[in-house]
Amino acid sequence: MTRRFYVTTPIYYVNGAPHIGHAYTSVAADIVARFRRLAGDQVHFLTGTDEHGQKVEQAATAAGETPQAFTDRISADFRAMADTMQISYDDFIRTTEPRHVRGAQALWEKVAASGDIYLGAYEGWYALRDEAFYGEDELIDGPNGQKLAPTGAPVEWVREPSYFFRLSAYQDRLLELYEKRPEFMGPSGSRNEIMSFVRQGLRDLSISRTSFRWGVPVPNDPEHVMYVWFDALSNYLTALGYPDTNNPLMAFWPADLHLVGKDIARFHTVFWPAFLMAAGIELPSRVFANGWWTVEGEKMSKSLGNVIDPRDLVSEFGVDAVRFFLIREVPFGGDSDLSRRSFIHRLNTELANDLGNLAQRTLSLIARNCNGALPEAGARTEADTHLLAQAELLPSLMEEQVGRCALTDALEEAWKIIRACNAYIDHQAPWALKKTDPERMGHVLRVLADALRIIATVLQPWMPESMDRMLTQLGVSESERSFAALGVALPAGRELPAPKGIFPRYTEAEDEKGQ
Ligand code: ME8
């Protein structure tokens, strides 16, 4: 039976333009979605925009637009960014859509029916930038004795009537969840942090606001709008048609993977499971938090003017180079820095040299010496068998790693084989065999073409455009690009198109630094 796989990105706030940090989580989720499709799963991949709340309302006012016009415009820009980044989403949800508003209200009612929502008054600290409430004990000292949220965001004292969710009642159940299902959240640093936060005790959570209007009205009490996180988290369900259990998409619940940034791990691993427990809804299988990007060693900020729009990098280097770098630079889950120099260095060494040259050397030797057709597989030497056996293990090895969100380790597995292929081609020297043993030359080139087919197949999720070109050059048709298709050898004699370089070399940054 085909397995269903449901993967999500965070829904991004539309209070500002999309940047490389947003692209990052979406690319990671896209890799998982594409990988699962190649493995034969039926995938549902959701992304979207988070459009309510005070922060968005204020950004709209500052831009001199109505919240709706403002969110329409910025949401479209997020969608355009996702398209540029080749994010293969199946659905893009906006929290201002009626389907979402209905679903969020239905979830509220379901939680309320459990008895875990009560009306009270909120008095405490709120950080608008984080759209989060903080306890006095969590605050840190800022300059001039000013109090700040632990994230460094300014806080304000808020006092208003509010509905509360009885989060305090869920401490034991949450801890039990983390203990019993260690795979529920990762990476381990994030898990430890969350567990100690929950062990310290949970306060009830204010889940409605009355001081502004831009939100989902609370059922039966329209003076209140929902706290933006109650509204936002419910998107993962409302996009499947919740509460309509007849919607066929509901079969994708529970989600297999919520990918989020580490800044919002707490909302997804504490609040979200508690809401779902209250509503009697199954919990997602896994929440994984990615690290944080800085740019040339600095935090990205409007005031520093160093906010990177991924589309600028894409127009300069191509989408796959950006996708590759984002995942390759640091083990997925850790923090990372985007420096132009290291970006260009990786493109040159790993894409242009390691992979690009390997493909170019193999394909141009075939074009010149084998009439541009795929050579026969001959009797295999030990070196041939060894190389191919390693390459054939790639899909299952990488599947295990992608399953753990070890997206960088999975790339590294492919690179081990690429390096092994480079060692093989140097050692076998097919260009020399041309004179001494042309038949063996053909066999060597066929081994390389077969290994390259596997490499290009497994790398499709990371670099869909360039691997599409590489597979075309290797004579692999569109229907022969899944993991299952790897079991069927390509027929010898298949004509290959004229080879063309796939990954260019860049000189600028290395020259600038006098290298
Ligand atoms: O938090 N490095 O939306 P948001 C890495 N609407 N990732 C980054 C990043 C950076 N510098 N900056 C942003 C929200 N991200 C809520 C989510 S979900 C139900 C609601 C990524 O627009 C990272 O994944 O602030 C982070 O969690 C997300 O963008 C936050 O986007």
Coordinates of C-alpha atoms and ligand atoms in Angstrom, one line a residue:
M1 CA 0.0 0.0 0.0
T2 CA 1.3 3.4 -0.8
R3 CA 2.3 5.3 2.3
R4 CA 0.9 8.7 2.9
F5 CA 3.3 11.4 4.1
Y6 CA 2.3 14.8 5.3
V7 CA 5.0 17.5 5.7
T8 CA 4.6 21.1 6.6
T9 CA 6.6 24.3 6.8
P10 CA 5.8 27.1 9.3
I11 CA 3.3 29.5 7.9
Y12 CA 5.2 32.8 7.6
Y13 CA 4.2 36.1 9.1
V14 CA 3.4 38.6 6.4
N15 CA 4.7 41.5 8.4
G16 CA 7.7 41.9 6.1
A17 CA 9.3 40.6 2.9
P18 CA 10.5 37.0 2.6
H19 CA 14.1 36.3 3.3
I20 CA 16.7 33.6 3.2
G21 CA 15.7 32.3 6.6
H22 CA 12.1 31.6 5.4
A23 CA 13.5 30.0 2.2
Y24 CA 15.6 27.7 4.4
T25 CA 12.9 25.9 6.2
S26 CA 10.8 25.7 3.0
V27 CA 13.8 24.2 1.1
A28 CA 14.4 21.6 3.8
A29 CA 10.7 20.6 3.9
D30 CA 10.7 20.5 0.1
I31 CA 13.7 18.1 0.1
V32 CA 11.8 15.8 2.4
A33 CA 8.6 16.0 0.3
R34 CA 10.5 15.3 -3.0
F35 CA 12.5 12.5 -1.4
R36 CA 9.3 10.8 -0.1
R37 CA 7.7 11.1 -3.6
L38 CA 10.8 9.5 -5.2
A39 CA 10.5 6.7 -2.6
G40 CA 6.9 6.2 -3.8
D41 CA 4.9 7.8 -1.1
Q42 CA 1.7 9.8 -1.6
V43 CA 2.9 13.2 -0.3
H44 CA 1.0 16.2 0.9
F45 CA 3.2 19.2 1.3
L46 CA 1.8 22.3 3.0
T47 CA 3.1 25.8 3.3
G48 CA 1.5 29.2 3.6
T49 CA 1.2 32.5 5.4
D50 CA 0.2 33.5 8.9
E51 CA -1.8 36.7 8.4
H52 CA -3.5 37.7 11.6
G53 CA -2.3 39.3 14.8
Q54 CA -1.3 42.6 16.1
K55 CA 2.2 42.5 14.5
V56 CA 0.7 42.1 11.0
E57 CA -2.0 44.7 11.8
Q58 CA 0.6 47.2 12.8
A59 CA 2.8 46.5 9.7
A60 CA -0.2 47.1 7.5
T61 CA -1.0 50.4 9.2
A62 CA 2.7 51.5 8.9
A63 CA 2.4 50.7 5.2
G64 CA -0.7 52.8 4.9
E65 CA -2.8 49.8 3.7
T66 CA -5.7 47.9 5.0
P67 CA -4.7 44.6 6.6
Q68 CA -6.4 42.6 3.9
A69 CA -4.7 44.5 1.0
F70 CA -1.4 44.3 2.8
T71 CA -1.6 40.6 3.5
D72 CA -2.8 39.9 0.0
R73 CA 0.3 41.6 -1.4
I74 CA 2.9 40.1 1.0
S75 CA 1.4 36.6 0.9
A76 CA 1.7 36.7 -2.9
D77 CA 5.3 37.6 -2.5
F78 CA 5.9 34.6 -0.2
R79 CA 4.3 32.4 -2.7
A80 CA 6.4 33.9 -5.5
M81 CA 9.5 33.2 -3.3
A82 CA 8.4 29.6 -2.8
D83 CA 8.0 29.2 -6.6
T84 CA 11.4 30.7 -7.3
M85 CA 12.9 28.3 -4.8
Q86 CA 11.2 25.4 -6.6
I87 CA 9.2 24.5 -3.5
S88 CA 6.9 21.8 -4.6
Y89 CA 4.0 22.5 -2.2
D90 CA 0.7 20.8 -2.8
D91 CA -1.2 23.5 -0.9
F92 CA -0.5 27.1 0.2
I93 CA -2.8 28.1 3.1
R94 CA -3.5 31.7 4.1
T95 CA -5.0 32.1 7.5
T96 CA -7.4 34.8 6.2
E97 CA -9.1 32.2 4.0
P98 CA -12.6 31.2 5.0
R99 CA -11.7 27.5 5.0
H100 CA -9.1 28.3 7.7
V101 CA -11.2 30.6 9.8
R102 CA -14.0 28.0 9.9
G103 CA -11.6 25.3 10.8
A104 CA -9.8 27.3 13.5
Q105 CA -13.2 28.1 15.1
A106 CA -14.2 24.5 15.0
L107 CA -10.9 23.5 16.8
W108 CA -11.5 26.2 19.4
E109 CA -15.0 24.8 20.0
K110 CA -13.6 21.2 20.3
V111 CA -11.0 22.3 22.8
A112 CA -13.6 24.3 24.7
A113 CA -15.8 21.3 24.9
S114 CA -13.1 19.5 26.9
G115 CA -13.5 22.1 29.6
D116 CA -10.0 23.4 29.2
I117 CA -10.9 26.9 28.0
Y118 CA -12.1 29.5 30.6
L119 CA -12.6 33.2 30.7
G120 CA -10.4 35.3 32.8
A121 CA -8.2 38.4 32.6
Y122 CA -4.7 38.5 31.4
E123 CA -2.2 40.7 33.1
G124 CA 1.4 40.2 32.1
W125 CA 4.2 40.7 29.6
Y126 CA 3.7 40.4 25.9
A127 CA 6.4 40.6 23.2
L128 CA 4.8 41.8 20.0
R129 CA 7.8 40.8 17.9
D130 CA 7.5 37.1 19.1
E131 CA 3.7 37.3 19.5
A132 CA 4.4 35.6 22.8
F133 CA 3.5 35.9 26.5
Y134 CA 6.4 35.7 29.0
G135 CA 6.5 35.2 32.7
E136 CA 8.4 37.8 34.8
D137 CA 11.0 35.2 35.7
E138 CA 11.8 34.6 32.0
L139 CA 12.7 38.2 31.3
I140 CA 16.2 39.4 30.9
D141 CA 17.8 42.8 31.6
G142 CA 18.2 45.0 28.5
P143 CA 20.0 48.4 28.3
N144 CA 18.9 51.2 30.7
G145 CA 17.2 48.6 33.1
Q146 CA 14.6 47.9 30.4
K147 CA 13.1 44.4 30.6
L148 CA 13.3 42.2 27.5
A149 CA 12.0 38.8 26.4
P150 CA 14.5 36.0 26.5
T151 CA 14.7 36.4 22.7
G152 CA 15.7 40.0 23.1
A153 CA 12.3 41.3 21.9
P154 CA 10.9 44.3 23.7
V155 CA 7.9 43.5 26.0
E156 CA 4.9 45.5 27.1
W157 CA 2.6 45.1 30.0
V158 CA -0.8 43.9 28.8
R159 CA -4.0 43.9 30.8
E160 CA -7.2 42.7 29.2
P161 CA -10.0 40.2 29.5
S162 CA -8.9 36.9 27.9
Y163 CA -9.8 33.3 27.4
F164 CA -7.3 30.9 28.8
F165 CA -6.2 27.4 27.8
R166 CA -5.6 25.2 30.9
L167 CA -2.0 24.4 29.8
S168 CA -1.0 23.8 33.4
A169 CA -3.0 20.6 33.4
Y170 CA -1.0 19.2 30.5
Q171 CA 2.5 19.2 32.1
D172 CA 2.5 15.5 33.0
R173 CA 1.0 14.3 29.7
L174 CA 3.5 16.4 27.7
L175 CA 6.4 15.0 29.7
E176 CA 5.1 11.5 29.2
L177 CA 4.8 12.2 25.4
Y178 CA 8.5 13.3 25.2
E179 CA 9.6 10.3 27.2
K180 CA 7.6 7.7 25.4
R181 CA 8.1 9.1 22.0
P182 CA 11.7 10.4 21.9
E183 CA 11.4 10.9 18.1
F184 CA 8.5 13.4 18.6
M185 CA 11.0 16.2 18.5
G186 CA 14.5 17.0 17.4
P187 CA 17.3 17.8 17.3
S188 CA 18.3 16.7 20.8
G189 CA 19.4 20.2 21.9
S190 CA 16.0 21.6 21.2
R191 CA 14.4 18.6 22.9
N192 CA 16.4 19.1 26.1
E193 CA 15.5 22.7 26.2
I194 CA 11.8 22.1 25.7
M195 CA 11.8 19.3 28.3
S196 CA 13.4 21.5 31.0
F197 CA 11.0 24.3 30.1
V198 CA 8.0 22.0 30.7
R199 CA 9.5 20.4 33.8
Q200 CA 9.7 23.9 35.4
G201 CA 5.9 24.0 35.3
L202 CA 3.4 25.4 32.8
R203 CA 1.2 28.4 33.3
D204 CA -2.2 28.6 31.7
L205 CA -2.0 30.3 28.3
S206 CA -3.9 33.4 27.3
I207 CA -5.5 32.5 23.9
S208 CA -7.6 35.5 23.1
R209 CA -7.1 39.2 22.8
T210 CA -9.6 42.1 22.9
S211 CA -7.3 45.1 22.2
F212 CA -7.3 44.7 18.4
R213 CA -9.5 43.3 15.8
W214 CA -7.3 41.6 13.1
G215 CA -7.9 38.0 14.0
V216 CA -10.3 35.1 13.9
P217 CA -13.3 35.9 16.1
V218 CA -13.7 33.6 19.1
P219 CA -16.9 31.5 18.6
N220 CA -19.8 33.0 20.6
D221 CA -17.8 35.9 21.9
P222 CA -16.8 38.2 18.9
E223 CA -15.3 40.8 21.3
H224 CA -12.4 38.5 21.4
V225 CA -10.1 37.4 18.5
M226 CA -8.0 34.3 18.9
Y227 CA -4.4 34.6 20.0
V228 CA -2.5 34.4 16.8
W229 CA -0.7 31.1 17.7
F230 CA -3.9 29.3 18.4
D231 CA -5.1 30.5 15.0
A232 CA -1.8 29.7 13.2
L233 CA -1.1 26.2 14.6
S234 CA -4.5 25.1 13.5
N235 CA -3.6 25.6 9.9
Y236 CA -2.0 22.2 9.8
L237 CA -5.5 20.8 10.3
T238 CA -7.7 23.3 8.5
A239 CA -5.7 22.9 5.3
L240 CA -6.8 19.2 5.3
G241 CA -10.4 20.4 5.5
Y242 CA -10.8 20.0 9.3
P243 CA -13.4 19.7 10.8
D244 CA -14.9 17.9 7.7
T245 CA -13.9 14.3 8.3
N246 CA -15.3 13.5 4.9
N247 CA -12.6 15.5 3.2
P248 CA -10.2 12.9 1.7
L249 CA -7.2 15.0 2.7
M250 CA -8.0 14.3 6.3
A251 CA -6.5 10.9 5.7
F252 CA -3.1 12.7 5.8
W253 CA -3.5 13.4 9.5
P254 CA -1.6 13.0 11.7
A255 CA 1.2 15.0 10.1
D256 CA 4.4 13.1 9.7
L257 CA 6.7 16.1 10.0
H258 CA 6.3 19.7 11.1
L259 CA 9.6 21.4 10.1
V260 CA 10.0 24.7 12.0
G261 CA 12.8 27.1 13.1
K262 CA 14.2 26.6 16.6
D263 CA 12.6 29.9 17.6
I264 CA 9.1 28.4 17.3
A265 CA 9.9 24.8 18.6
R266 CA 8.1 25.6 21.9
F267 CA 4.9 26.5 20.2
H268 CA 4.9 23.3 18.2
T269 CA 6.0 20.9 20.9
V270 CA 4.2 22.3 23.9
F271 CA 1.1 24.3 22.9
W272 CA 0.2 22.4 19.8
P273 CA 0.2 18.9 21.3
A274 CA -1.6 20.2 24.3
F275 CA -4.4 21.8 22.1
L276 CA -4.6 18.5 20.2
M277 CA -4.8 16.4 23.3
A278 CA -7.6 18.6 24.6
A279 CA -9.4 18.3 21.3
G280 CA -8.9 14.5 21.3
I281 CA -7.0 14.7 18.0
E282 CA -4.0 12.5 17.2
L283 CA -0.6 14.1 17.6
P284 CA 1.9 14.7 14.8
S285 CA 4.6 12.1 14.5
R286 CA 7.5 14.5 14.6
V287 CA 8.5 18.2 15.0
F288 CA 12.0 19.1 13.9
A289 CA 13.7 22.5 14.5
N290 CA 16.2 24.0 12.1
G291 CA 19.0 26.3 13.3
W292 CA 19.3 30.0 12.6
W293 CA 21.1 31.8 9.8
T294 CA 23.3 34.8 10.2
V295 CA 24.8 36.8 7.2
E296 CA 28.5 37.4 7.2
G297 CA 28.5 36.8 10.9
E298 CA 25.7 39.3 11.7
K299 CA 22.1 38.7 12.6
M300 CA 19.9 39.7 9.7
S301 CA 18.0 42.9 10.4
K302 CA 16.4 45.7 8.5
S303 CA 18.4 48.3 10.4
L304 CA 21.7 46.7 9.4
G305 CA 20.3 46.4 5.8
N306 CA 21.7 42.9 5.5
V307 CA 18.5 41.0 4.9
I308 CA 19.0 38.6 2.0
D309 CA 16.3 38.0 -0.4
P310 CA 17.0 34.5 -1.7
R311 CA 15.8 35.5 -5.1
D312 CA 18.8 37.8 -5.5
L313 CA 21.1 34.9 -5.0
V314 CA 19.1 32.7 -7.3
S315 CA 19.3 35.2 -10.1
E316 CA 23.1 35.3 -9.7
F317 CA 23.9 31.6 -9.0
G318 CA 20.8 29.6 -10.0
V319 CA 18.3 28.0 -7.6
D320 CA 20.1 24.7 -7.1
A321 CA 23.3 26.4 -6.0
V322 CA 21.3 28.2 -3.3
R323 CA 19.4 25.1 -2.2
F324 CA 22.6 23.1 -2.1
F325 CA 24.5 25.6 -0.1
L326 CA 21.7 26.1 2.5
I327 CA 21.6 22.4 3.3
R328 CA 25.3 21.6 2.8
E329 CA 26.9 24.4 4.8
V330 CA 26.1 23.1 8.3
P331 CA 24.6 19.8 9.7
F332 CA 20.9 20.4 9.5
G333 CA 19.6 21.4 12.9
G334 CA 22.6 23.6 13.7
D335 CA 23.1 27.4 13.3
S336 CA 24.9 28.6 10.2
D337 CA 26.4 31.7 8.5
L338 CA 25.9 32.8 5.0
S339 CA 29.1 34.2 3.7
R340 CA 29.6 34.9 0.0
R341 CA 33.1 33.6 0.1
S342 CA 32.2 30.2 1.5
F343 CA 29.2 30.0 -0.7
I344 CA 31.3 30.4 -3.9
H345 CA 34.0 28.1 -2.5
R346 CA 31.4 25.3 -2.1
L347 CA 30.0 25.8 -5.5
N348 CA 33.4 25.6 -7.0
T349 CA 34.8 22.6 -5.1
E350 CA 31.7 20.5 -4.6
L351 CA 29.4 21.3 -7.5
A352 CA 31.7 22.4 -10.3
N353 CA 34.7 20.2 -9.4
D354 CA 33.5 17.1 -7.7
L355 CA 30.1 16.5 -9.4
G356 CA 30.2 18.7 -12.5
N357 CA 33.6 17.6 -13.8
L358 CA 32.8 13.9 -13.1
A359 CA 29.6 14.2 -15.3
Q360 CA 31.3 16.3 -17.9
R361 CA 34.3 13.9 -18.2
T362 CA 32.2 10.8 -18.4
L363 CA 29.6 12.2 -20.8
S364 CA 32.1 13.8 -23.2
L365 CA 34.2 10.6 -23.4
I366 CA 31.0 8.8 -24.3
A367 CA 30.1 11.4 -26.8
R368 CA 33.5 11.3 -28.4
N369 CA 34.3 7.6 -28.2
C370 CA 31.1 5.7 -28.1
N371 CA 29.1 7.4 -30.8
G372 CA 27.2 9.4 -28.2
A373 CA 25.3 6.2 -27.1
L374 CA 25.2 4.5 -23.8
P375 CA 27.8 1.7 -23.8
E376 CA 27.2 -1.9 -23.0
A377 CA 27.8 -3.1 -19.4
G378 CA 30.6 -5.7 -19.8
A379 CA 32.1 -8.2 -17.5
R380 CA 32.7 -6.4 -14.3
T381 CA 36.0 -6.2 -12.4
E382 CA 36.2 -6.0 -8.7
A383 CA 36.6 -2.2 -8.8
D384 CA 33.4 -1.9 -11.0
T385 CA 31.4 -4.1 -8.7
H386 CA 32.7 -2.4 -5.6
L387 CA 31.8 1.1 -6.9
L388 CA 28.3 0.1 -8.1
A389 CA 27.5 -1.8 -5.0
Q390 CA 28.3 1.3 -2.9
A391 CA 26.2 3.5 -5.2
E392 CA 23.3 1.1 -5.1
L393 CA 23.1 1.5 -1.3
L394 CA 22.6 5.2 -1.6
P395 CA 18.7 5.4 -1.8
S396 CA 18.2 3.3 1.3
L397 CA 21.0 4.9 3.2
M398 CA 19.8 8.3 2.4
E399 CA 16.2 7.4 3.2
E400 CA 17.2 6.5 6.7
Q401 CA 19.0 9.8 7.1
V402 CA 16.2 11.9 5.6
G403 CA 13.9 10.1 7.9
R404 CA 15.9 11.6 10.8
C405 CA 16.0 15.0 9.1
A406 CA 19.8 14.5 8.7
L407 CA 19.6 16.3 5.4
T408 CA 23.3 17.3 5.4
D409 CA 24.5 13.8 6.3
A410 CA 22.4 12.4 3.4
L411 CA 24.1 14.8 1.0
E412 CA 27.5 13.7 2.4
E413 CA 26.6 10.1 1.6
A414 CA 26.1 11.0 -2.1
W415 CA 29.4 13.0 -2.0
K416 CA 31.3 9.9 -0.7
I417 CA 30.2 8.1 -3.9
I418 CA 31.0 11.1 -6.1
R419 CA 34.5 11.1 -4.6
A420 CA 34.7 7.4 -5.1
C421 CA 33.7 7.8 -8.8
N422 CA 36.4 10.5 -9.2
A423 CA 39.0 8.2 -7.8
Y424 CA 37.7 5.4 -10.0
I425 CA 37.9 7.4 -13.2
D426 CA 41.4 8.6 -12.4
H427 CA 42.5 5.1 -11.7
Q428 CA 40.8 3.4 -14.7
A429 CA 41.8 6.3 -17.0
P430 CA 39.3 5.5 -19.8
W431 CA 41.0 8.1 -22.0
A432 CA 44.1 5.9 -22.0
L433 CA 42.1 2.8 -22.6
K434 CA 40.8 4.2 -25.8
K435 CA 44.0 3.1 -27.6
T436 CA 44.9 0.0 -25.5
D437 CA 41.5 -1.6 -24.8
P438 CA 38.5 0.3 -26.3
E439 CA 36.1 -2.4 -25.2
R440 CA 37.1 -2.0 -21.6
M441 CA 36.9 1.8 -22.0
G442 CA 33.2 1.4 -22.9
H443 CA 32.7 -0.8 -19.9
V444 CA 34.3 1.7 -17.6
L445 CA 32.2 4.5 -19.0
R446 CA 29.1 2.5 -18.5
V447 CA 29.9 1.9 -14.8
L448 CA 30.4 5.6 -14.4
A449 CA 27.1 6.4 -16.3
D450 CA 25.3 3.9 -14.0
A451 CA 26.8 5.4 -10.9
L452 CA 26.0 8.9 -12.1
R453 CA 22.4 7.9 -12.8
I454 CA 22.0 6.8 -9.2
I455 CA 23.7 9.9 -7.9
A456 CA 21.6 12.2 -10.0
T457 CA 18.4 10.3 -9.0
V458 CA 19.0 10.6 -5.3
L459 CA 20.1 14.3 -5.5
Q460 CA 16.9 15.4 -7.3
P461 CA 15.3 16.5 -4.0
W462 CA 18.2 18.9 -3.3
M463 CA 18.8 20.2 -6.8
P464 CA 15.8 19.5 -9.0
E465 CA 16.7 21.6 -12.0
S466 CA 20.3 20.6 -12.5
M467 CA 19.6 16.9 -11.7
D468 CA 16.9 17.0 -14.3
R469 CA 19.4 18.2 -16.8
M470 CA 22.0 15.6 -15.7
L471 CA 19.5 12.8 -16.0
T472 CA 18.5 14.0 -19.4
Q473 CA 22.1 14.0 -20.5
L474 CA 22.5 10.5 -19.1
G475 CA 19.6 9.3 -21.3
V476 CA 17.2 8.8 -18.3
S477 CA 13.7 9.5 -19.3
E478 CA 11.2 11.2 -16.9
S479 CA 9.6 7.9 -16.0
E480 CA 12.9 6.4 -15.1
R481 CA 13.8 8.7 -12.3
S482 CA 12.2 7.2 -9.2
F483 CA 14.0 4.9 -6.7
A484 CA 12.0 2.0 -7.9
A485 CA 13.1 2.7 -11.5
L486 CA 16.7 2.3 -10.5
G487 CA 16.1 -1.4 -10.5
V488 CA 15.8 -1.5 -14.3
A489 CA 19.0 -1.0 -16.2
L490 CA 19.0 1.4 -19.2
P491 CA 19.4 -0.3 -22.5
A492 CA 22.8 -0.1 -24.1
G493 CA 22.8 1.9 -27.3
R494 CA 20.4 4.5 -26.1
E495 CA 21.4 7.8 -27.7
L496 CA 22.5 10.5 -25.4
P497 CA 22.2 14.3 -26.1
A498 CA 25.3 16.3 -26.5
P499 CA 26.8 16.9 -23.1
K500 CA 26.8 20.4 -21.6
G501 CA 28.4 21.6 -18.4
I502 CA 25.9 21.8 -15.5
F503 CA 27.8 23.7 -12.8
P504 CA 29.8 26.8 -13.7
R505 CA 32.8 27.9 -11.8
Y506 CA 32.9 31.3 -10.1
T507 CA 36.1 33.3 -9.6
E508 CA 35.1 36.6 -8.0
A509 CA 35.1 36.0 -4.3
E510 CA 38.2 33.9 -4.2
D511 CA 40.1 36.5 -6.3
E512 CA 38.9 39.3 -4.1
K513 CA 40.3 37.6 -1.1
G514 CA 43.6 37.2 -3.0
Q515 CA 43.4 33.4 -3.2
Ligands
ME8_1 O1 7.1 32.4 13.4 N1 17.3 31.5 10.0 O2 6.6 33.1 11.3 P1 7.9 33.9 10.9 C1 16.7 30.3 9.9 N2 4.1 32.8 11.8 N3 15.3 30.3 9.8 C2 14.6 31.4 9.8 C3 15.3 32.6 10.0 C4 16.7 32.7 10.1 N4 17.4 33.8 10.2 N5 14.3 33.6 10.0 C5 13.1 32.9 9.9 C6 6.3 32.6 12.5 N6 13.3 31.6 9.7 C7 4.9 32.1 12.7 C8 4.9 30.6 12.4 S1 3.6 28.3 12.3 C9 2.1 27.6 12.8 C10 3.6 30.0 12.6 C11 12.3 30.6 9.5 O3 7.6 34.6 9.6 C12 12.2 29.6 10.7 O4 11.7 28.4 10.2 O5 8.5 34.6 12.0 C13 11.2 30.3 11.6 O6 10.6 29.3 12.5 C14 10.3 30.8 10.6 O7 11.1 31.3 9.5 C15 9.5 32.0 11.3 O8 8.8 32.7 10.4

